[in-house]
Each structure stands twice: as C-alpha cells, then as structure tokens.
Amino acid sequence: MTGTGRAGTAAPIAVGDHAPDFSLKDNHGRTVRLADFRSGPAGHDGGGEASGAGDRDLDGKNVVLVFYPFAFTGVCAGELGALRDALPAFVNDDTQLLAVSTDSIHTLRIFAEQEGLEYPLLSDFWPHGQTSRAYGIFDEDKGCALRGTFVIDRTGVVRWSVVNALPDARDLDQYVKALAAL
C-alpha cells in the first residue's frame, strides 16, 4: 500500500524502490545510518563514526521506518506509545524500528524519557527535513513530515509503505502483517 502525493509534498517513494540512505542523530546524539542495517559486510558504506546499529552481522535487519510530524502531540504520542507497547515485534534479531521527526535531538530526548520510548528517535532537524524530503513525505507548508511508514528489507528495498495525512493515525497491525510477509 502506498500513499499519494499531497499538497505541499512530492510523491512518496514507491514499493520496490531502493530506500534513500540517511545519516541522522538519535535522541542520545548517536549517528544512525540506514546502510548499517543492510545485509553484507559490515562497514561497506565507508565506516566512519559509530552508528546506532552496533556490531551488526552479515544478515542485516529489516527496518520499520516511521516518520511522524511532531513530538508532544496527541496522535504522535499515541502511535509511538503503541509501538513501545508492541516493541518485541519491531526490535529483535530480524527487525529494527526507527522513528523520525523534524524535532531537535534535545526535544526527542525529553520526549523519549517522558513517554518511555526505548527505540531510536531520529532527528531530521538540519538540514531541515532533508530525509523526509528524500522519502517524498515532507509537508513544505507545515515544515514537518507526514505520517509515513516504510518497511525496508535487508537489501534496502521498500517492501511496503503507507502515508497518512497529519491528523490520521496509522494501523499498527498493518506493520506487523507487512513484516510477516518478508
């Protein structure tokens, strides 16, 4: 399932496309790269600064990449809390959950602490919305990401996606079904 472009945004990347790579800071200031979760030899992306992936193995991990508009808002807190409550389905030997917003790392750190979120919250703050734009879900009028979710396989290919408007929460069960299909 793929959403369509909305006013103020480009069309989201499509199922079957290679997911755009990124390098973002998490709520603890660590660099997380999508490439670090791909299968293949560790360090194939040129090495450099330590990432949130740690010592990954050759098998890589599937990634559930969840974009959300803003920390400390009702719908976002509800969605991210539901992911927290079902965390073993999204953070395990096969899968890594990454949540992205255009909030600063400082805001994300406090939000994670307040909400008890123990998975990486990534900051797409500067250059503002660069990763959200690469995925075609940045709302230029509002200056934030839409509610986009991308299930990316170990080779870096998007296998499932959904994009909702800002007020519309996503269905967590759809993520679980998409992962089961990999």
PDB file of C-alpha atoms in Angstrom:
ATOM      1  CA  MET A   1       0.000   0.000   0.000  1.00  0.00           C
ATOM      2  CA  THR A   2       1.419   3.357  -0.960  1.00  0.00           C
ATOM      3  CA  GLY A   3       0.064   6.814  -0.311  1.00  0.00           C
ATOM      4  CA  THR A   4      -0.141   9.534  -2.924  1.00  0.00           C
ATOM      5  CA  GLY A   5       1.439  12.942  -3.036  1.00  0.00           C
ATOM      6  CA  ARG A   6      -0.408  15.613  -1.069  1.00  0.00           C
ATOM      7  CA  ALA A   7      -0.450  19.385  -1.372  1.00  0.00           C
ATOM      8  CA  GLY A   8       2.956  20.750  -0.439  1.00  0.00           C
ATOM      9  CA  THR A   9       4.729  17.379  -0.828  1.00  0.00           C
ATOM     10  CA  ALA A  10       6.344  15.318  -3.572  1.00  0.00           C
ATOM     11  CA  ALA A  11       5.054  11.793  -4.223  1.00  0.00           C
ATOM     12  CA  PRO A  12       6.345   9.256  -1.673  1.00  0.00           C
ATOM     13  CA  ILE A  13       8.915   6.714  -2.800  1.00  0.00           C
ATOM     14  CA  ALA A  14       7.281   3.569  -4.138  1.00  0.00           C
ATOM     15  CA  VAL A  15       7.273  -0.045  -3.061  1.00  0.00           C
ATOM     16  CA  GLY A  16      10.109  -1.724  -4.963  1.00  0.00           C
ATOM     17  CA  ASP A  17      12.337   1.371  -4.852  1.00  0.00           C
ATOM     18  CA  HIS A  18      15.648   1.386  -3.007  1.00  0.00           C
ATOM     19  CA  ALA A  19      15.186   3.311   0.218  1.00  0.00           C
ATOM     20  CA  PRO A  20      17.186   6.542   0.271  1.00  0.00           C
ATOM     21  CA  ASP A  21      20.086   6.217   2.675  1.00  0.00           C
ATOM     22  CA  PHE A  22      20.409   8.673   5.534  1.00  0.00           C
ATOM     23  CA  SER A  23      22.653   9.535   8.437  1.00  0.00           C
ATOM     24  CA  LEU A  24      20.742  11.103  11.359  1.00  0.00           C
ATOM     25  CA  LYS A  25      21.411  11.735  15.047  1.00  0.00           C
ATOM     26  CA  ASP A  26      19.231   9.896  17.540  1.00  0.00           C
ATOM     27  CA  ASN A  27      17.810  11.220  20.809  1.00  0.00           C
ATOM     28  CA  HIS A  28      21.143  10.374  22.507  1.00  0.00           C
ATOM     29  CA  GLY A  29      23.302  12.124  19.881  1.00  0.00           C
ATOM     30  CA  ARG A  30      24.465   8.890  18.201  1.00  0.00           C
ATOM     31  CA  THR A  31      24.621   8.694  14.411  1.00  0.00           C
ATOM     32  CA  VAL A  32      22.292   6.135  12.847  1.00  0.00           C
ATOM     33  CA  ARG A  33      22.620   5.191   9.171  1.00  0.00           C
ATOM     34  CA  LEU A  34      20.113   3.146   7.221  1.00  0.00           C
ATOM     35  CA  ALA A  35      23.028   1.450   5.414  1.00  0.00           C
ATOM     36  CA  ASP A  36      24.183  -0.056   8.728  1.00  0.00           C
ATOM     37  CA  PHE A  37      21.142  -2.355   8.712  1.00  0.00           C
ATOM     38  CA  ARG A  38      21.685  -3.733   5.203  1.00  0.00           C
ATOM     39  CA  SER A  39      22.971  -7.242   4.629  1.00  0.00           C
ATOM     40  CA  GLY A  40      26.550  -7.616   3.504  1.00  0.00           C
ATOM     41  CA  PRO A  41      29.958  -6.926   5.029  1.00  0.00           C
ATOM     42  CA  ALA A  42      29.977  -4.501   7.948  1.00  0.00           C
ATOM     43  CA  GLY A  43      31.435  -1.130   7.082  1.00  0.00           C
ATOM     44  CA  HIS A  44      30.606  -1.402   3.373  1.00  0.00           C
ATOM     45  CA  ASP A  45      29.432   2.203   3.434  1.00  0.00           C
ATOM     46  CA  GLY A  46      32.867   3.582   4.233  1.00  0.00           C
ATOM     47  CA  GLY A  47      32.892   3.203   8.006  1.00  0.00           C
ATOM     48  CA  GLY A  48      33.350   6.404   9.939  1.00  0.00           C
ATOM     49  CA  GLU A  49      31.550   7.407  13.096  1.00  0.00           C
ATOM     50  CA  ALA A  50      29.939   4.715  15.233  1.00  0.00           C
ATOM     51  CA  SER A  51      26.289   4.155  14.439  1.00  0.00           C
ATOM     52  CA  GLY A  52      23.224   3.064  16.343  1.00  0.00           C
ATOM     53  CA  ALA A  53      23.385  -0.310  14.595  1.00  0.00           C
ATOM     54  CA  GLY A  54      26.276  -1.513  16.756  1.00  0.00           C
ATOM     55  CA  ASP A  55      28.153  -4.617  15.620  1.00  0.00           C
ATOM     56  CA  ARG A  56      25.733  -5.813  13.001  1.00  0.00           C
ATOM     57  CA  ASP A  57      26.021  -9.175  11.347  1.00  0.00           C
ATOM     58  CA  LEU A  58      26.165 -10.020   7.640  1.00  0.00           C
ATOM     59  CA  ASP A  59      22.431 -10.812   7.550  1.00  0.00           C
ATOM     60  CA  GLY A  60      21.382  -7.234   8.312  1.00  0.00           C
ATOM     61  CA  LYS A  61      17.922  -6.326   9.566  1.00  0.00           C
ATOM     62  CA  ASN A  62      14.601  -5.305   8.142  1.00  0.00           C
ATOM     63  CA  VAL A  63      13.776  -1.722   9.113  1.00  0.00           C
ATOM     64  CA  VAL A  64      10.414  -0.254  10.036  1.00  0.00           C
ATOM     65  CA  LEU A  65      10.941   3.442   9.322  1.00  0.00           C
ATOM     66  CA  VAL A  66       8.216   5.579  10.890  1.00  0.00           C
ATOM     67  CA  PHE A  67       8.027   9.299  10.144  1.00  0.00           C
ATOM     68  CA  TYR A  68       5.862  11.409  12.450  1.00  0.00           C
ATOM     69  CA  PRO A  69       5.124  15.151  12.488  1.00  0.00           C
ATOM     70  CA  PHE A  70       5.970  16.371  15.998  1.00  0.00           C
ATOM     71  CA  ALA A  71       6.893  15.149  19.463  1.00  0.00           C
ATOM     72  CA  PHE A  72       4.492  16.011  22.306  1.00  0.00           C
ATOM     73  CA  THR A  73       1.360  15.875  20.158  1.00  0.00           C
ATOM     74  CA  GLY A  74      -1.550  13.563  20.924  1.00  0.00           C
ATOM     75  CA  VAL A  75      -1.650  11.418  17.788  1.00  0.00           C
ATOM     76  CA  CYS A  76       2.153  11.087  17.614  1.00  0.00           C
ATOM     77  CA  ALA A  77       2.455  10.161  21.296  1.00  0.00           C
ATOM     78  CA  GLY A  78      -0.330   7.600  20.832  1.00  0.00           C
ATOM     79  CA  GLU A  79       1.259   5.992  17.772  1.00  0.00           C
ATOM     80  CA  LEU A  80       4.760   5.872  19.259  1.00  0.00           C
ATOM     81  CA  GLY A  81       3.353   4.562  22.548  1.00  0.00           C
ATOM     82  CA  ALA A  82       1.582   1.746  20.697  1.00  0.00           C
ATOM     83  CA  LEU A  83       4.910   0.831  19.071  1.00  0.00           C
ATOM     84  CA  ARG A  84       6.552   0.903  22.528  1.00  0.00           C
ATOM     85  CA  ASP A  85       3.878  -1.441  23.858  1.00  0.00           C
ATOM     86  CA  ALA A  86       4.464  -3.911  20.985  1.00  0.00           C
ATOM     87  CA  LEU A  87       8.244  -3.404  20.869  1.00  0.00           C
ATOM     88  CA  PRO A  88       9.306  -7.096  20.586  1.00  0.00           C
ATOM     89  CA  ALA A  89       7.589  -7.229  17.179  1.00  0.00           C
ATOM     90  CA  PHE A  90       9.666  -4.279  15.955  1.00  0.00           C
ATOM     91  CA  VAL A  91      13.037  -4.553  17.687  1.00  0.00           C
ATOM     92  CA  ASN A  92      14.515  -8.053  17.551  1.00  0.00           C
ATOM     93  CA  ASP A  93      17.122 -10.141  15.726  1.00  0.00           C
ATOM     94  CA  ASP A  94      15.354  -9.566  12.379  1.00  0.00           C
ATOM     95  CA  THR A  95      13.911  -6.073  12.655  1.00  0.00           C
ATOM     96  CA  GLN A  96      14.818  -2.563  13.799  1.00  0.00           C
ATOM     97  CA  LEU A  97      12.326   0.228  14.419  1.00  0.00           C
ATOM     98  CA  LEU A  98      13.462   3.786  13.639  1.00  0.00           C
ATOM     99  CA  ALA A  99      11.190   6.795  14.218  1.00  0.00           C
ATOM    100  CA  VAL A 100      11.969  10.119  12.504  1.00  0.00           C
ATOM    101  CA  SER A 101      10.694  13.666  13.025  1.00  0.00           C
ATOM    102  CA  THR A 102      11.992  17.144  12.279  1.00  0.00           C
ATOM    103  CA  ASP A 103      12.299  17.890  16.012  1.00  0.00           C
ATOM    104  CA  SER A 104      15.747  18.567  17.507  1.00  0.00           C
ATOM    105  CA  ILE A 105      17.642  15.782  19.305  1.00  0.00           C
ATOM    106  CA  HIS A 106      17.130  17.664  22.578  1.00  0.00           C
ATOM    107  CA  THR A 107      13.356  17.675  22.140  1.00  0.00           C
ATOM    108  CA  LEU A 108      13.426  13.993  21.171  1.00  0.00           C
ATOM    109  CA  ARG A 109      15.480  13.049  24.234  1.00  0.00           C
ATOM    110  CA  ILE A 110      12.959  14.640  26.609  1.00  0.00           C
ATOM    111  CA  PHE A 111      10.006  13.213  24.647  1.00  0.00           C
ATOM    112  CA  ALA A 112      11.508   9.683  24.768  1.00  0.00           C
ATOM    113  CA  GLU A 113      12.124   9.965  28.506  1.00  0.00           C
ATOM    114  CA  GLN A 114       8.602  11.256  29.182  1.00  0.00           C
ATOM    115  CA  GLU A 115       6.925   8.594  27.036  1.00  0.00           C
ATOM    116  CA  GLY A 116       9.235   5.687  27.972  1.00  0.00           C
ATOM    117  CA  LEU A 117      10.363   5.160  24.360  1.00  0.00           C
ATOM    118  CA  GLU A 118      13.373   2.854  24.194  1.00  0.00           C
ATOM    119  CA  TYR A 119      13.920   2.754  20.444  1.00  0.00           C
ATOM    120  CA  PRO A 120      15.822   5.337  18.373  1.00  0.00           C
ATOM    121  CA  LEU A 121      14.066   8.632  17.722  1.00  0.00           C
ATOM    122  CA  LEU A 122      15.957  10.256  14.855  1.00  0.00           C
ATOM    123  CA  SER A 123      16.197  13.990  14.240  1.00  0.00           C
ATOM    124  CA  ASP A 124      15.653  15.249  10.691  1.00  0.00           C
ATOM    125  CA  PHE A 125      16.129  18.777  12.054  1.00  0.00           C
ATOM    126  CA  TRP A 126      19.058  20.024   9.973  1.00  0.00           C
ATOM    127  CA  PRO A 127      19.229  20.342   7.069  1.00  0.00           C
ATOM    128  CA  HIS A 128      15.569  20.705   7.942  1.00  0.00           C
ATOM    129  CA  GLY A 129      13.513  17.817   6.578  1.00  0.00           C
ATOM    130  CA  GLN A 130      16.207  16.516   4.213  1.00  0.00           C
ATOM    131  CA  THR A 131      15.423  12.847   4.883  1.00  0.00           C
ATOM    132  CA  SER A 132      11.658  13.421   4.887  1.00  0.00           C
ATOM    133  CA  ARG A 133      12.025  15.127   1.508  1.00  0.00           C
ATOM    134  CA  ALA A 134      14.085  12.191   0.165  1.00  0.00           C
ATOM    135  CA  TYR A 135      11.181   9.884   1.064  1.00  0.00           C
ATOM    136  CA  GLY A 136       8.649  12.275  -0.533  1.00  0.00           C
ATOM    137  CA  ILE A 137       6.701  12.952   2.650  1.00  0.00           C
ATOM    138  CA  PHE A 138       7.838  16.414   3.781  1.00  0.00           C
ATOM    139  CA  ASP A 139       4.952  18.883   4.043  1.00  0.00           C
ATOM    140  CA  GLU A 140       6.538  22.124   2.805  1.00  0.00           C
ATOM    141  CA  ASP A 141       3.631  24.228   4.081  1.00  0.00           C
ATOM    142  CA  LYS A 142       3.784  22.909   7.653  1.00  0.00           C
ATOM    143  CA  GLY A 143       7.557  22.214   7.843  1.00  0.00           C
ATOM    144  CA  CYS A 144       7.224  18.620   9.038  1.00  0.00           C
ATOM    145  CA  ALA A 145       6.939  15.043   7.852  1.00  0.00           C
ATOM    146  CA  LEU A 146       3.604  13.435   7.117  1.00  0.00           C
ATOM    147  CA  ARG A 147       2.760  10.151   8.853  1.00  0.00           C
ATOM    148  CA  GLY A 148       4.750   7.880   6.549  1.00  0.00           C
ATOM    149  CA  THR A 149       5.821   4.325   7.308  1.00  0.00           C
ATOM    150  CA  PHE A 150       8.206   2.309   5.158  1.00  0.00           C
ATOM    151  CA  VAL A 151       9.089  -1.353   5.700  1.00  0.00           C
ATOM    152  CA  ILE A 152      12.547  -1.822   4.203  1.00  0.00           C
ATOM    153  CA  ASP A 153      14.107  -5.244   3.700  1.00  0.00           C
ATOM    154  CA  ARG A 154      17.687  -6.254   4.466  1.00  0.00           C
ATOM    155  CA  THR A 155      18.819  -5.303   0.961  1.00  0.00           C
ATOM    156  CA  GLY A 156      17.459  -1.757   1.305  1.00  0.00           C
ATOM    157  CA  VAL A 157      14.343  -2.181  -0.856  1.00  0.00           C
ATOM    158  CA  VAL A 158      10.995  -0.728   0.241  1.00  0.00           C
ATOM    159  CA  ARG A 159       8.581  -3.666   0.552  1.00  0.00           C
ATOM    160  CA  TRP A 160       5.542  -1.870   1.996  1.00  0.00           C
ATOM    161  CA  SER A 161       4.519   1.693   2.762  1.00  0.00           C
ATOM    162  CA  VAL A 162       1.643   3.824   3.913  1.00  0.00           C
ATOM    163  CA  VAL A 163       1.377   7.606   4.117  1.00  0.00           C
ATOM    164  CA  ASN A 164      -1.369   9.279   6.115  1.00  0.00           C
ATOM    165  CA  ALA A 165      -2.308  12.937   6.478  1.00  0.00           C
ATOM    166  CA  LEU A 166      -1.210  14.731   9.649  1.00  0.00           C
ATOM    167  CA  PRO A 167      -4.368  14.070  11.732  1.00  0.00           C
ATOM    168  CA  ASP A 168      -4.792  10.419  10.675  1.00  0.00           C
ATOM    169  CA  ALA A 169      -3.216   7.734  12.897  1.00  0.00           C
ATOM    170  CA  ARG A 170      -1.805   4.586  11.280  1.00  0.00           C
ATOM    171  CA  ASP A 171      -2.872   0.988  11.935  1.00  0.00           C
ATOM    172  CA  LEU A 172      -0.102  -0.831  13.836  1.00  0.00           C
ATOM    173  CA  ASP A 173      -1.424  -4.231  12.726  1.00  0.00           C
ATOM    174  CA  GLN A 174      -0.566  -3.334   9.116  1.00  0.00           C
ATOM    175  CA  TYR A 175       3.137  -3.049  10.056  1.00  0.00           C
ATOM    176  CA  VAL A 176       3.065  -6.485  11.665  1.00  0.00           C
ATOM    177  CA  LYS A 177       1.458  -8.036   8.567  1.00  0.00           C
ATOM    178  CA  ALA A 178       3.994  -6.337   6.273  1.00  0.00           C
ATOM    179  CA  LEU A 179       6.904  -7.687   8.341  1.00  0.00           C
ATOM    180  CA  ALA A 180       5.411 -11.187   8.368  1.00  0.00           C
ATOM    181  CA  ALA A 181       5.291 -11.111   4.557  1.00  0.00           C
ATOM    182  CA  LEU A 182       9.069 -10.571   4.266  1.00  0.00           C
TER     183      LEU A 182
END
